[in-house]
PDB file of C-alpha atoms in Angstrom:
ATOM      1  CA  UNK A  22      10.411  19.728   4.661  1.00 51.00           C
ATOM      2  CA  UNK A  23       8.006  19.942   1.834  1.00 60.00           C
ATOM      3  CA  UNK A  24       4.400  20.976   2.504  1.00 94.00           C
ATOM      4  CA  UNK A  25       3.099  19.679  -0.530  1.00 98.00           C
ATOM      5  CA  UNK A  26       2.842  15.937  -1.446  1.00 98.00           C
ATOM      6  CA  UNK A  27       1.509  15.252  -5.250  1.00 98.00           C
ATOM      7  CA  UNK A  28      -1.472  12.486  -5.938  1.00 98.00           C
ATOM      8  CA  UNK A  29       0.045  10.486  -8.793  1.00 96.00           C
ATOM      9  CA  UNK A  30      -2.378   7.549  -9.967  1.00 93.00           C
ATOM     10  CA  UNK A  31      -1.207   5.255 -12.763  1.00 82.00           C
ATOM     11  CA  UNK A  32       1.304   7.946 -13.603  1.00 84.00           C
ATOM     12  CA  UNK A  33      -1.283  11.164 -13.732  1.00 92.00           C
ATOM     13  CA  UNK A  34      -1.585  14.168 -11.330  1.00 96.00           C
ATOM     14  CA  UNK A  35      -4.561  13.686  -9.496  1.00 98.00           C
ATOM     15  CA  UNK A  36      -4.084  16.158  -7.349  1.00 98.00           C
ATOM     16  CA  UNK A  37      -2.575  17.799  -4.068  1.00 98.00           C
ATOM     17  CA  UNK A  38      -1.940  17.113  -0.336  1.00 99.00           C
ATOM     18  CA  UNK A  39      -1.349  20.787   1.512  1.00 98.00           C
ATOM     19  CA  UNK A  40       0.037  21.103   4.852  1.00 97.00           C
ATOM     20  CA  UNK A  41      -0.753  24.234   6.585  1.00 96.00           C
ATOM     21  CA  UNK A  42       1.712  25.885   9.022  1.00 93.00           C
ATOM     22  CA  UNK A  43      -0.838  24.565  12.093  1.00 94.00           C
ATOM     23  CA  UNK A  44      -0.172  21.400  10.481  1.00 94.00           C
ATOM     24  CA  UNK A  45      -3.615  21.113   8.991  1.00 97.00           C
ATOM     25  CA  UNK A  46      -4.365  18.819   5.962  1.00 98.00           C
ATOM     26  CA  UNK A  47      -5.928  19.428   2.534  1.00 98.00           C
ATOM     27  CA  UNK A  48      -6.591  17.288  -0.189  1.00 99.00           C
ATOM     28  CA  UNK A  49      -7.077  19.341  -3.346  1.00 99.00           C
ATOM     29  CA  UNK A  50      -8.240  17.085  -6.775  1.00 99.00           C
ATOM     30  CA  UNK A  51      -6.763  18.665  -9.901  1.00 98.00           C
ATOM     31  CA  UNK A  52      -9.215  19.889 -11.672  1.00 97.00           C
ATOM     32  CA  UNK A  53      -8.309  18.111 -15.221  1.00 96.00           C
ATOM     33  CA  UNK A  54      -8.480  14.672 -13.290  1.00 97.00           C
ATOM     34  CA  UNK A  55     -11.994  15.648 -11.338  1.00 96.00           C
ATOM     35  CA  UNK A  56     -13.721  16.507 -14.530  1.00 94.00           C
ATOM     36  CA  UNK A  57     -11.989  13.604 -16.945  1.00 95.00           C
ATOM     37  CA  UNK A  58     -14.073  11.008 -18.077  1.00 93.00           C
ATOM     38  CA  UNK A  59     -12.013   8.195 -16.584  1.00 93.00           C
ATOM     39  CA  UNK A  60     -11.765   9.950 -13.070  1.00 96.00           C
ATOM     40  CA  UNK A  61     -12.244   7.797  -9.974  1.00 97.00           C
ATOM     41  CA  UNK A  62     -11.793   9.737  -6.319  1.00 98.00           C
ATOM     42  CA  UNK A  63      -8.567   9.161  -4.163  1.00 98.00           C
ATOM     43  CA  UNK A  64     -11.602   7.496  -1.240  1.00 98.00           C
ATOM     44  CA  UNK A  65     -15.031   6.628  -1.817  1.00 97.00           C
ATOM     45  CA  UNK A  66     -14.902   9.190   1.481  1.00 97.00           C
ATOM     46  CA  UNK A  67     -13.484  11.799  -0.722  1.00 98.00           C
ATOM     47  CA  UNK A  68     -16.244  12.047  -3.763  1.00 98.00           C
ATOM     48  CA  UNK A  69     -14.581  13.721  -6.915  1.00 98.00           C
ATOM     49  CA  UNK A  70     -18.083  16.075  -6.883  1.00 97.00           C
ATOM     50  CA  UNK A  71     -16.404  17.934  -3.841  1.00 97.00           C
ATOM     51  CA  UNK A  72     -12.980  19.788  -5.008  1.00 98.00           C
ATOM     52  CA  UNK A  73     -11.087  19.927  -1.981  1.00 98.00           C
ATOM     53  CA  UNK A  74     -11.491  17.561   0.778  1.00 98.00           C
ATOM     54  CA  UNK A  75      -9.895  18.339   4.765  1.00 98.00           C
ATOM     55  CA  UNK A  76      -7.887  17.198   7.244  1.00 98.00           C
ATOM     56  CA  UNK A  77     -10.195  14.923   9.388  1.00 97.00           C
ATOM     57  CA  UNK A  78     -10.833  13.238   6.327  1.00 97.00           C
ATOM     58  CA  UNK A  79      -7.369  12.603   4.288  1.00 98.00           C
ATOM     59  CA  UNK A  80      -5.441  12.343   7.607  1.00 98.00           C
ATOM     60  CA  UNK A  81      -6.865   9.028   8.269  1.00 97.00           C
ATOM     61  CA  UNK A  82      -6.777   7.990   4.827  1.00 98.00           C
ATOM     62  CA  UNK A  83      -3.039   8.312   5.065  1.00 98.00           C
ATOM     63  CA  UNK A  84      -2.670   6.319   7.772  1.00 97.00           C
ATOM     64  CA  UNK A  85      -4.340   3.017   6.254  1.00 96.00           C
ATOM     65  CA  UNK A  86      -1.527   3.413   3.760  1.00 96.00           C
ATOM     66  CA  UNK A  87       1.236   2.707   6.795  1.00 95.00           C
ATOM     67  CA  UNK A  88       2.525  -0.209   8.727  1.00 92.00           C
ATOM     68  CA  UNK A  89       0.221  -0.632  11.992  1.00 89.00           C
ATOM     69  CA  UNK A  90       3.191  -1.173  13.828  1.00 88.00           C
ATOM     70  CA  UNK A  91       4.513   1.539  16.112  1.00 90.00           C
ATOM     71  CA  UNK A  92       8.641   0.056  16.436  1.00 88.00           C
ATOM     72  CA  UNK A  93       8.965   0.576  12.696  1.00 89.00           C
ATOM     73  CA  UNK A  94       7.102   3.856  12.436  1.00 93.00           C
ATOM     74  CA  UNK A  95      10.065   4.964  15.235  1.00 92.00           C
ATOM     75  CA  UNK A  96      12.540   3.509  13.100  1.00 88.00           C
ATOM     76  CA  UNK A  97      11.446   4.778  10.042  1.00 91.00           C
ATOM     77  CA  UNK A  98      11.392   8.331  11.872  1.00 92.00           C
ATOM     78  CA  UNK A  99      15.212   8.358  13.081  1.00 91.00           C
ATOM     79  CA  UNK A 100      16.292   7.229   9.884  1.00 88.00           C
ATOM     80  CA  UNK A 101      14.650   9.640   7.264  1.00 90.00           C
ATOM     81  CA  UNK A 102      14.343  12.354  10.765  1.00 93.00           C
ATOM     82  CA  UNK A 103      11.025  12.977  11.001  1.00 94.00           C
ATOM     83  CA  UNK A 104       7.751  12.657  13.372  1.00 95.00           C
ATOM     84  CA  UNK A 105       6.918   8.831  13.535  1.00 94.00           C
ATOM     85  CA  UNK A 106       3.291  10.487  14.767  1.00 95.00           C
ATOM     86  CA  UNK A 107       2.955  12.526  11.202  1.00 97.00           C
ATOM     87  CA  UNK A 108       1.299  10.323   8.155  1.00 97.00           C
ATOM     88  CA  UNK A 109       2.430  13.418   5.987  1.00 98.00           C
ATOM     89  CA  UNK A 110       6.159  13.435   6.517  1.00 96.00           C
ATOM     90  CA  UNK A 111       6.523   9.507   7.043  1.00 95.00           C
ATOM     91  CA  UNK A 112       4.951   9.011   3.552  1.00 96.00           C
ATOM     92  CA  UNK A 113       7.026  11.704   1.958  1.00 95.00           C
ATOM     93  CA  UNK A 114       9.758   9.739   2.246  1.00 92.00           C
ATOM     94  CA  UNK A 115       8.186   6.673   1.677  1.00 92.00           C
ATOM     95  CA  UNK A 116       5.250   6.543  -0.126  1.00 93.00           C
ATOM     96  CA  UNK A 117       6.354   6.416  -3.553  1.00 90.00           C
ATOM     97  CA  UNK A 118       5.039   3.024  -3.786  1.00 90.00           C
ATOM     98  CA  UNK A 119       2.237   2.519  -1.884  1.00 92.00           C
ATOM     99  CA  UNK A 120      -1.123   0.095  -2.049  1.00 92.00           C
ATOM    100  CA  UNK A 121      -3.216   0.534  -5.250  1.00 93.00           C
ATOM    101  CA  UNK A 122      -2.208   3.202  -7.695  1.00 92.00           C
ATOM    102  CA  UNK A 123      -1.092   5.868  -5.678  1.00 94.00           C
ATOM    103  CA  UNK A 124       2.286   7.703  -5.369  1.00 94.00           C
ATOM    104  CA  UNK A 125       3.037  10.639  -2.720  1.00 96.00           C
ATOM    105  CA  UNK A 126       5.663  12.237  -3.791  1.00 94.00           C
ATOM    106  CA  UNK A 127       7.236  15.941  -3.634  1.00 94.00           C
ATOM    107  CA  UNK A 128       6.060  18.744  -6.304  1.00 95.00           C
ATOM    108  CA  UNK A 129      10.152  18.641  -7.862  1.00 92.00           C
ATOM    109  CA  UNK A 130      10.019  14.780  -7.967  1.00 90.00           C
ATOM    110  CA  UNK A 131       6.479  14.796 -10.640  1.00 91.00           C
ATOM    111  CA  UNK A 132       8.809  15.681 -13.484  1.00 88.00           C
ATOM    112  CA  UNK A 133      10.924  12.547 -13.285  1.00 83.00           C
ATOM    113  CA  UNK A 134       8.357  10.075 -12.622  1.00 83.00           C
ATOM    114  CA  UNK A 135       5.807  11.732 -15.703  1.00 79.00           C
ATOM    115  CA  UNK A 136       8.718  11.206 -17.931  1.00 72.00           C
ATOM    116  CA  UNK A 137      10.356   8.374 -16.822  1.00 60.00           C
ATOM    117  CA  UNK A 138       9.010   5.026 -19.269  1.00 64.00           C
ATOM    118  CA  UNK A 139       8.983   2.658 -16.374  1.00 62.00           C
ATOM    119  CA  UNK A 140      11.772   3.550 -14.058  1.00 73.00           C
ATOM    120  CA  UNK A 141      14.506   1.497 -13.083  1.00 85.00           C
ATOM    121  CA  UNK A 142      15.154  -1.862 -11.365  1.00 90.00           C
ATOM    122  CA  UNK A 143      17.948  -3.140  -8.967  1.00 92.00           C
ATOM    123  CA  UNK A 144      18.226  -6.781 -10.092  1.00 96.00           C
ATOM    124  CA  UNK A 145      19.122  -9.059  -6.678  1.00 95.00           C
ATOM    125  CA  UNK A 146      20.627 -12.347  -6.288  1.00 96.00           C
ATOM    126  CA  UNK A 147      19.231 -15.250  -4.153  1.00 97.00           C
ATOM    127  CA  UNK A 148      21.852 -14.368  -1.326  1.00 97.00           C
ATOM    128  CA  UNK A 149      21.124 -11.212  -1.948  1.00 95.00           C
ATOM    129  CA  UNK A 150      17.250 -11.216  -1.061  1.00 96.00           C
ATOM    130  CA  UNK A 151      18.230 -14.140   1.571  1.00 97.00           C
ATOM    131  CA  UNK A 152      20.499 -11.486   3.542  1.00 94.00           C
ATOM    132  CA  UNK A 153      17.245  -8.399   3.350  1.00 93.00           C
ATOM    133  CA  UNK A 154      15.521 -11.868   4.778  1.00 95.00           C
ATOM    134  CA  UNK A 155      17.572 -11.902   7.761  1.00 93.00           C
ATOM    135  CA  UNK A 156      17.722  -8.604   8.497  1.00 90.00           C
ATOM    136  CA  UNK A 157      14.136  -8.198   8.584  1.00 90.00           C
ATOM    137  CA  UNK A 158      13.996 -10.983  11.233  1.00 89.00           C
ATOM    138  CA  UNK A 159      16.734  -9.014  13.217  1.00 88.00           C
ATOM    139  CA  UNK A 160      14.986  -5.297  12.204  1.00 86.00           C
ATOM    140  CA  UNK A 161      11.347  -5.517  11.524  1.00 83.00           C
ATOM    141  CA  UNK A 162      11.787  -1.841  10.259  1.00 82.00           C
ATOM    142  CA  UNK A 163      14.447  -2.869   7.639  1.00 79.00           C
ATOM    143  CA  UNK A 164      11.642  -3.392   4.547  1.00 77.00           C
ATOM    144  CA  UNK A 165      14.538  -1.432   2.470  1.00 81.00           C
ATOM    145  CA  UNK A 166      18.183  -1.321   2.965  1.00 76.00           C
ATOM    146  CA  UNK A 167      20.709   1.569   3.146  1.00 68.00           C
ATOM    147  CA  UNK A 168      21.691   1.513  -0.448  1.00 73.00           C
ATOM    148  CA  UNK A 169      18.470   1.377  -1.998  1.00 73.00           C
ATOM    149  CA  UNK A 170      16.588   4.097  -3.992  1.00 71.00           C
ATOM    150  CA  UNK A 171      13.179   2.906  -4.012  1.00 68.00           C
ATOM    151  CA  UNK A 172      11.056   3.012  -1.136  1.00 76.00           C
ATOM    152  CA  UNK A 173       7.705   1.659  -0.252  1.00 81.00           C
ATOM    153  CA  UNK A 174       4.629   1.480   2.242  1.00 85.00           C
ATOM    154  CA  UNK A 175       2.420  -1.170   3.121  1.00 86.00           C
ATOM    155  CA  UNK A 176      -0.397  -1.491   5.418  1.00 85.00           C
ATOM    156  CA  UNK A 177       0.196  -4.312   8.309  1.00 83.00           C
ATOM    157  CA  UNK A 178       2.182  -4.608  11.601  1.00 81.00           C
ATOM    158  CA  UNK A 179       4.353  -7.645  10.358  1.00 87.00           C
ATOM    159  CA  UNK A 180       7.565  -6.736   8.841  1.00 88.00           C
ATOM    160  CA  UNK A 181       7.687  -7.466   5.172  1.00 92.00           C
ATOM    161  CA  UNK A 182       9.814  -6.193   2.426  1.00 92.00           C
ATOM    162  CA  UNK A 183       8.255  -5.634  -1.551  1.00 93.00           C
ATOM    163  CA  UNK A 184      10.026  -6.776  -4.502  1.00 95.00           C
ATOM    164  CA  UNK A 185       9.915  -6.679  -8.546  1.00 96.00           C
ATOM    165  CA  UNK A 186       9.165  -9.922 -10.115  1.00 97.00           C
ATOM    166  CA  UNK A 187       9.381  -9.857 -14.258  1.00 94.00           C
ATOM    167  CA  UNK A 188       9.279 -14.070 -14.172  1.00 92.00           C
ATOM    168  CA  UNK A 189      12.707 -14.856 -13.920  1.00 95.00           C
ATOM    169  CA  UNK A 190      14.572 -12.180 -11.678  1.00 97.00           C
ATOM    170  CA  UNK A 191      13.945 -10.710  -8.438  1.00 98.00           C
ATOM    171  CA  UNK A 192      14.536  -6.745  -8.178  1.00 95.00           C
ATOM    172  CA  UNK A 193      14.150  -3.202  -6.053  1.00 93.00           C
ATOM    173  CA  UNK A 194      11.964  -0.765  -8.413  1.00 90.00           C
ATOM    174  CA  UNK A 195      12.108   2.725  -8.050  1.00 87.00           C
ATOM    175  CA  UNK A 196      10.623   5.260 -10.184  1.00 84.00           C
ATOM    176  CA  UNK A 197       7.158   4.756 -12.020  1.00 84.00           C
ATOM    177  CA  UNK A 198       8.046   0.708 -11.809  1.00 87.00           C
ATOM    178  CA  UNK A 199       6.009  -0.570  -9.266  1.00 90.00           C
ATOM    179  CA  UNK A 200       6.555  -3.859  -6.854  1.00 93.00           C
ATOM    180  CA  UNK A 201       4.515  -7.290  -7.829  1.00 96.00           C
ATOM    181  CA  UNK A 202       5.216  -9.420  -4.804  1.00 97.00           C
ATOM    182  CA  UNK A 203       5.057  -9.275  -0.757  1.00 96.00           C
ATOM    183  CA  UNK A 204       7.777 -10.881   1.029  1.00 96.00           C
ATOM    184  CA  UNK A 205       7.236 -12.106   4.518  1.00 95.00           C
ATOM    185  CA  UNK A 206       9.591 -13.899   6.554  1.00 94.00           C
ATOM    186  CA  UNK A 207       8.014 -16.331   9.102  1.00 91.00           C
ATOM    187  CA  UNK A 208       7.463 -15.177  12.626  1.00 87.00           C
ATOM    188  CA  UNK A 209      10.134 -17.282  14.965  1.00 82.00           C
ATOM    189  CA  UNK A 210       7.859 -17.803  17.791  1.00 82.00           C
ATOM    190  CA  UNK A 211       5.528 -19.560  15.377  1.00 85.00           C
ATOM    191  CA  UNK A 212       6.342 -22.855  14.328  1.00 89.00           C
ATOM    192  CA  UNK A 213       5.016 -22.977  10.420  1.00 91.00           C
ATOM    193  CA  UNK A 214       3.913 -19.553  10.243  1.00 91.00           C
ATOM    194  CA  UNK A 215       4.383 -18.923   6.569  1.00 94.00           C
ATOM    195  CA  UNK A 216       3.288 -22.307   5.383  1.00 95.00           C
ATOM    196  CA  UNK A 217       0.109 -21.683   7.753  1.00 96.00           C
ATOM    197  CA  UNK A 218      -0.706 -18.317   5.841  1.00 96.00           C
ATOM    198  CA  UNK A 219       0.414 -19.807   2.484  1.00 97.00           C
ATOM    199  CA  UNK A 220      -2.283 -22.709   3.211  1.00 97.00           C
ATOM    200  CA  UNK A 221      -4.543 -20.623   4.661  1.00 96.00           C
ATOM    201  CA  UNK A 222      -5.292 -18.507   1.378  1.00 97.00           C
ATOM    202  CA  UNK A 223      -5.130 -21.817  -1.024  1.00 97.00           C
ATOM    203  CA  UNK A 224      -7.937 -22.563   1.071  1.00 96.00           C
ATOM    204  CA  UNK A 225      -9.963 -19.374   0.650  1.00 95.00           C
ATOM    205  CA  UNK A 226      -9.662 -20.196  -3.127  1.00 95.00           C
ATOM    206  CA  UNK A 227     -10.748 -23.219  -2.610  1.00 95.00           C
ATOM    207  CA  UNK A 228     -13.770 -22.137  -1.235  1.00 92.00           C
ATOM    208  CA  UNK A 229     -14.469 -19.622  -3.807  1.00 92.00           C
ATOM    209  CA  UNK A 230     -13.336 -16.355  -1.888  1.00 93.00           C
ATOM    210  CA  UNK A 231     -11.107 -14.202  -3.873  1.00 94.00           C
ATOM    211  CA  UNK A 232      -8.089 -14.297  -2.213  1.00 95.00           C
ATOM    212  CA  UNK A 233      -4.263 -13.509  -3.197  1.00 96.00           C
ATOM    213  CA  UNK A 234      -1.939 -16.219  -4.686  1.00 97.00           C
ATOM    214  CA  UNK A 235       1.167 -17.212  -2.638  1.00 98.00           C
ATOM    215  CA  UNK A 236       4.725 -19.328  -2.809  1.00 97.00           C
ATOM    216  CA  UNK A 237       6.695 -20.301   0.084  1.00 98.00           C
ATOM    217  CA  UNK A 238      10.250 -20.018  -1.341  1.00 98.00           C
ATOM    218  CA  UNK A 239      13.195 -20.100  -0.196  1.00 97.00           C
ATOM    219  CA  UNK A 240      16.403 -17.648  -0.935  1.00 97.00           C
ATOM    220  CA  UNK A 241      19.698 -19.420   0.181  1.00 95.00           C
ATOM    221  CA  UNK A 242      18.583 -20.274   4.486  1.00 95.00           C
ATOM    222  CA  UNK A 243      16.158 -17.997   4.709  1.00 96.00           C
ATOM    223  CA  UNK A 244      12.261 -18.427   3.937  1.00 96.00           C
ATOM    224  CA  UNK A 245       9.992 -16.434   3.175  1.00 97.00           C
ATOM    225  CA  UNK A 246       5.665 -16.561   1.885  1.00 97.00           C
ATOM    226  CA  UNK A 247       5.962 -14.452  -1.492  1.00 98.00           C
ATOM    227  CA  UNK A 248       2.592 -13.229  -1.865  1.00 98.00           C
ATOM    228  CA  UNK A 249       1.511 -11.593  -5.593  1.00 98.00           C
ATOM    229  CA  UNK A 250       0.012  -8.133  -4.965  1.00 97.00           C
ATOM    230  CA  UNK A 251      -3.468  -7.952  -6.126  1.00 96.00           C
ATOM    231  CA  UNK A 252      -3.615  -4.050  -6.649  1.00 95.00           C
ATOM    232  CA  UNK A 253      -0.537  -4.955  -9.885  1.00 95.00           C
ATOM    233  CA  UNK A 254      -1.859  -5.976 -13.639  1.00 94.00           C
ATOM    234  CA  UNK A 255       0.595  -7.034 -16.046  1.00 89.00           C
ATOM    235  CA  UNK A 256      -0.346  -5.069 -19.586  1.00 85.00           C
ATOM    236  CA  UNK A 257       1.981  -4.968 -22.859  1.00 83.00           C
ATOM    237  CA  UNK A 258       3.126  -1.662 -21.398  1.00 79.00           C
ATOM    238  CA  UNK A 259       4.315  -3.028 -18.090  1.00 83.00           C
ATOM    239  CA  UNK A 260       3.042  -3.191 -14.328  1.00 89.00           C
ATOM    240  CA  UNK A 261       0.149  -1.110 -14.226  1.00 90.00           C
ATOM    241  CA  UNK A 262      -0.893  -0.256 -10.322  1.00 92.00           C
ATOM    242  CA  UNK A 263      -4.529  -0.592  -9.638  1.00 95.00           C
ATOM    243  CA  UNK A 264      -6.530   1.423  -6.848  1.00 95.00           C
ATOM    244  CA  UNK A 265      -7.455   0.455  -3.873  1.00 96.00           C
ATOM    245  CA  UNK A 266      -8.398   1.203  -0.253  1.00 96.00           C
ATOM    246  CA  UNK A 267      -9.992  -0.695   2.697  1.00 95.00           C
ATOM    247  CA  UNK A 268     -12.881  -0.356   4.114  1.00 94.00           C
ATOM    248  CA  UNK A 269     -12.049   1.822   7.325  1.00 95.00           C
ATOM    249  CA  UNK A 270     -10.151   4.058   4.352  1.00 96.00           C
ATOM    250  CA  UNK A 271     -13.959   4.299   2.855  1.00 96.00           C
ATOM    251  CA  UNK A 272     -15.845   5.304   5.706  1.00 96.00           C
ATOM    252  CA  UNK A 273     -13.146   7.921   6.615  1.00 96.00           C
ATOM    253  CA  UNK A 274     -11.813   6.149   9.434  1.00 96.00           C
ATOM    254  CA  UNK A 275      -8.156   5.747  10.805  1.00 95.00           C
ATOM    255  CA  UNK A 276      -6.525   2.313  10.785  1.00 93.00           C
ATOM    256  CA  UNK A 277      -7.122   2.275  15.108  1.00 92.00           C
ATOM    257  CA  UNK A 278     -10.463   2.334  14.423  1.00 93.00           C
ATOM    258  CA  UNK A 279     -10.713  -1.065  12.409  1.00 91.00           C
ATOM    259  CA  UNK A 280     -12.096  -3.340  15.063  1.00 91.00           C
ATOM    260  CA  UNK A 281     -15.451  -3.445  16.183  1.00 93.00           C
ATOM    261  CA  UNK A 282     -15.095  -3.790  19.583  1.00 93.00           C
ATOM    262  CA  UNK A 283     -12.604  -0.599  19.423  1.00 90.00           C
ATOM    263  CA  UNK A 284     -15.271   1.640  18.123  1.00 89.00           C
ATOM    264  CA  UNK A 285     -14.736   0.288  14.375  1.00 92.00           C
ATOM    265  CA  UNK A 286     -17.206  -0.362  12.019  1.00 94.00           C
ATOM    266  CA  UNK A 287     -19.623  -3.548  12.015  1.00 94.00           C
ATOM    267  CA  UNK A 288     -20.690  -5.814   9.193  1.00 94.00           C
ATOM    268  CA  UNK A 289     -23.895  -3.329   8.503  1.00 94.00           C
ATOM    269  CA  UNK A 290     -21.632  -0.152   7.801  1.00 95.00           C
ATOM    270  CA  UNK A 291     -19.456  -2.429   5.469  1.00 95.00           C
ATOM    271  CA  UNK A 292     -22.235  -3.628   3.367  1.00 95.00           C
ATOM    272  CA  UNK A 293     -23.834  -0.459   3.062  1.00 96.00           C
ATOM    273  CA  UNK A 294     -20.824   1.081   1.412  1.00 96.00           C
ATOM    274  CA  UNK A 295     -20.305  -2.190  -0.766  1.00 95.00           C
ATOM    275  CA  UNK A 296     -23.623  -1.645  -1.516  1.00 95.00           C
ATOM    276  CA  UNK A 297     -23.776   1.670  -2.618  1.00 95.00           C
ATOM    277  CA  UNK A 298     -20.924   2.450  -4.772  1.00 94.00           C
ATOM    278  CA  UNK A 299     -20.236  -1.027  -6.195  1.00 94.00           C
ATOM    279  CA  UNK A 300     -20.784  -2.075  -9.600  1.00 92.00           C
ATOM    280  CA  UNK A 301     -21.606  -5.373  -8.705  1.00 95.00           C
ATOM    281  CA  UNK A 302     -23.600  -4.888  -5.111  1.00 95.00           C
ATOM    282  CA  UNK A 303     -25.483  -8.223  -5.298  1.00 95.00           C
ATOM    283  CA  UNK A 304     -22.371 -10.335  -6.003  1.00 95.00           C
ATOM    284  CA  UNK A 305     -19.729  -7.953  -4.150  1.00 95.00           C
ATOM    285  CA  UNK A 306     -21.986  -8.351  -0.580  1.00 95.00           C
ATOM    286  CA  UNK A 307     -22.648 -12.038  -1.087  1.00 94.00           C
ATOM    287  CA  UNK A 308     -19.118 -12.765  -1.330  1.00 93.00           C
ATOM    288  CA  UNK A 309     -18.364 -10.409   1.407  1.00 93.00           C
ATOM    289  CA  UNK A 310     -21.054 -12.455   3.662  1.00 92.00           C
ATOM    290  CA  UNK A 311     -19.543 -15.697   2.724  1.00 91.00           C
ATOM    291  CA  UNK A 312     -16.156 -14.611   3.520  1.00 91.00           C
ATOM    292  CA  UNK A 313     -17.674 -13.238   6.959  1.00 89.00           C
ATOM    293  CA  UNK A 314     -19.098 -16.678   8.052  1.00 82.00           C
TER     294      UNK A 314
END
């Protein structure tokens, strides 16, 4: 089992994960991306001015990258046979595609994603994605199947699966491509539930909050919401990733921690760090109030 994972962002080395043999994590920056010109740090909780970060703070950051959902971590564990309780080893297997511009991946693996041009895509049919569909409704842990290369991680405890959309087909990425859309299948013991959520964020637009676009579409007899991934920009060059994290993510914390009345952060600690390391503070915290209220 490796004890290295590489930082890739948008295709450069930023730097290293290190596992010690006590298990201990490290995050080391590279030093060309720290002192670039165009550097931004893996978490605001991880400033590039300090080289090496440890493992009470990029433990947790590794967990807001996985599923909050303790059946598919198990899953996920007896299929690629390792801990389900380890962030490390679950997202060196799959965190090759992860939220924002991130990729973990394993030191002998950097070569063929820095030289790849934009990986490779498995095109799928309608019945094709219709049948992944199902399964996920059977398996909640089944975001990929058997015969896939590509593998992915998404915050979230409902089961989803994450897809390539160039406009006209529907395809697995693996490689440097990177996924555009969310696919959801509705919850059975809730009459609606997709077209609630699809509604649901038409509304937030309405209103003015930022929020992602949706579809509900459907793929032979099974539905799903298709939601476009707002950490992807289409360029000339192809699907760049952009970064992200969440707030918990930013103040160091693990994804347990993210309610309030769980010991989680409250609106103050969430507009203090909007505050102070956005480029827009005024309109960043209004919006954030408004989408509070």
């Amino acid at each position: 089992m490796t004890d290295v994972l590489v930082v890739l962002a948008d295709g450069r080395v930023m730097g290293e994960i290190r596992r010690s043999r006590a298990g201990r994590l490290t995050f080391v920056y590279d030093e060309g991306w720290r002192t670039s010109s165009n550097a931004y740090p893996l978490s605001l909780s991880m400033p590039l001015v300090v080289a090496e970060h440890e493992h009470g703070r990029i433990e947790p950051w590794l967990w807001g990258l996985l599923p909050d959902n303790e059946a598919i971590l198990a899953r996920w564990g007896q299929r690629f046979q390792v801990s389900p309780r380890n962030a490390f080893a679950l997202l060196s297997v799959v965190g090759e595609d992860c939220a924002g511009a991130i990729q973990l991946v394993a030191p002998d693996r950097v070569p063929a994603l820095m030289e790849a041009d934009q990986g490779s895509v498995a095109w799928l049919s309608a019945s094709d994605i219709a049948e992944r569909l199902a399964l996920l409704r059977k398996d909640q842990s089944a975001w990929r199947v058997a015969r896939d290369t590509g593998q992915f991680s998404l915050a979230g405890a409902q089961p989803k699966t994450a897809l390539l959309f160039d406009g006209e087909r529907w395809g697995v990425p693996s490689g440097r491509m990177a996924t555009t859309h969310i696919l959801k299948p509705p919850i059975d013991a809730f009459d609606g539930h997709a077209e609630n959520e699809h509604l649901c964020l038409a509304l937030a637009r309405t209103l003015g909050l930022p929020a992602a676009r949706s579809q509900v579409l459907r793929f032979g007899d099974e539905v799903a919401i298709v939601v476009e991934r707002y950490d992807r920009l289409r360029s000339p060059t192809g699907i760049r990733r952009l970064h992200q994290e969440d707030l918990c993510q930013a103040l160091g914390l693990p994804p347990t921690k993210k309610y309030q009345n769980e010991g989680g952060p409250g609106t103050t600690e969430m507009l203090e760090v909007i505050r102070s390391h956005s480029g827009e503070p005024q309109e960043d915290a209004w919006t954030f109030a408004r989408a509070c209220m």
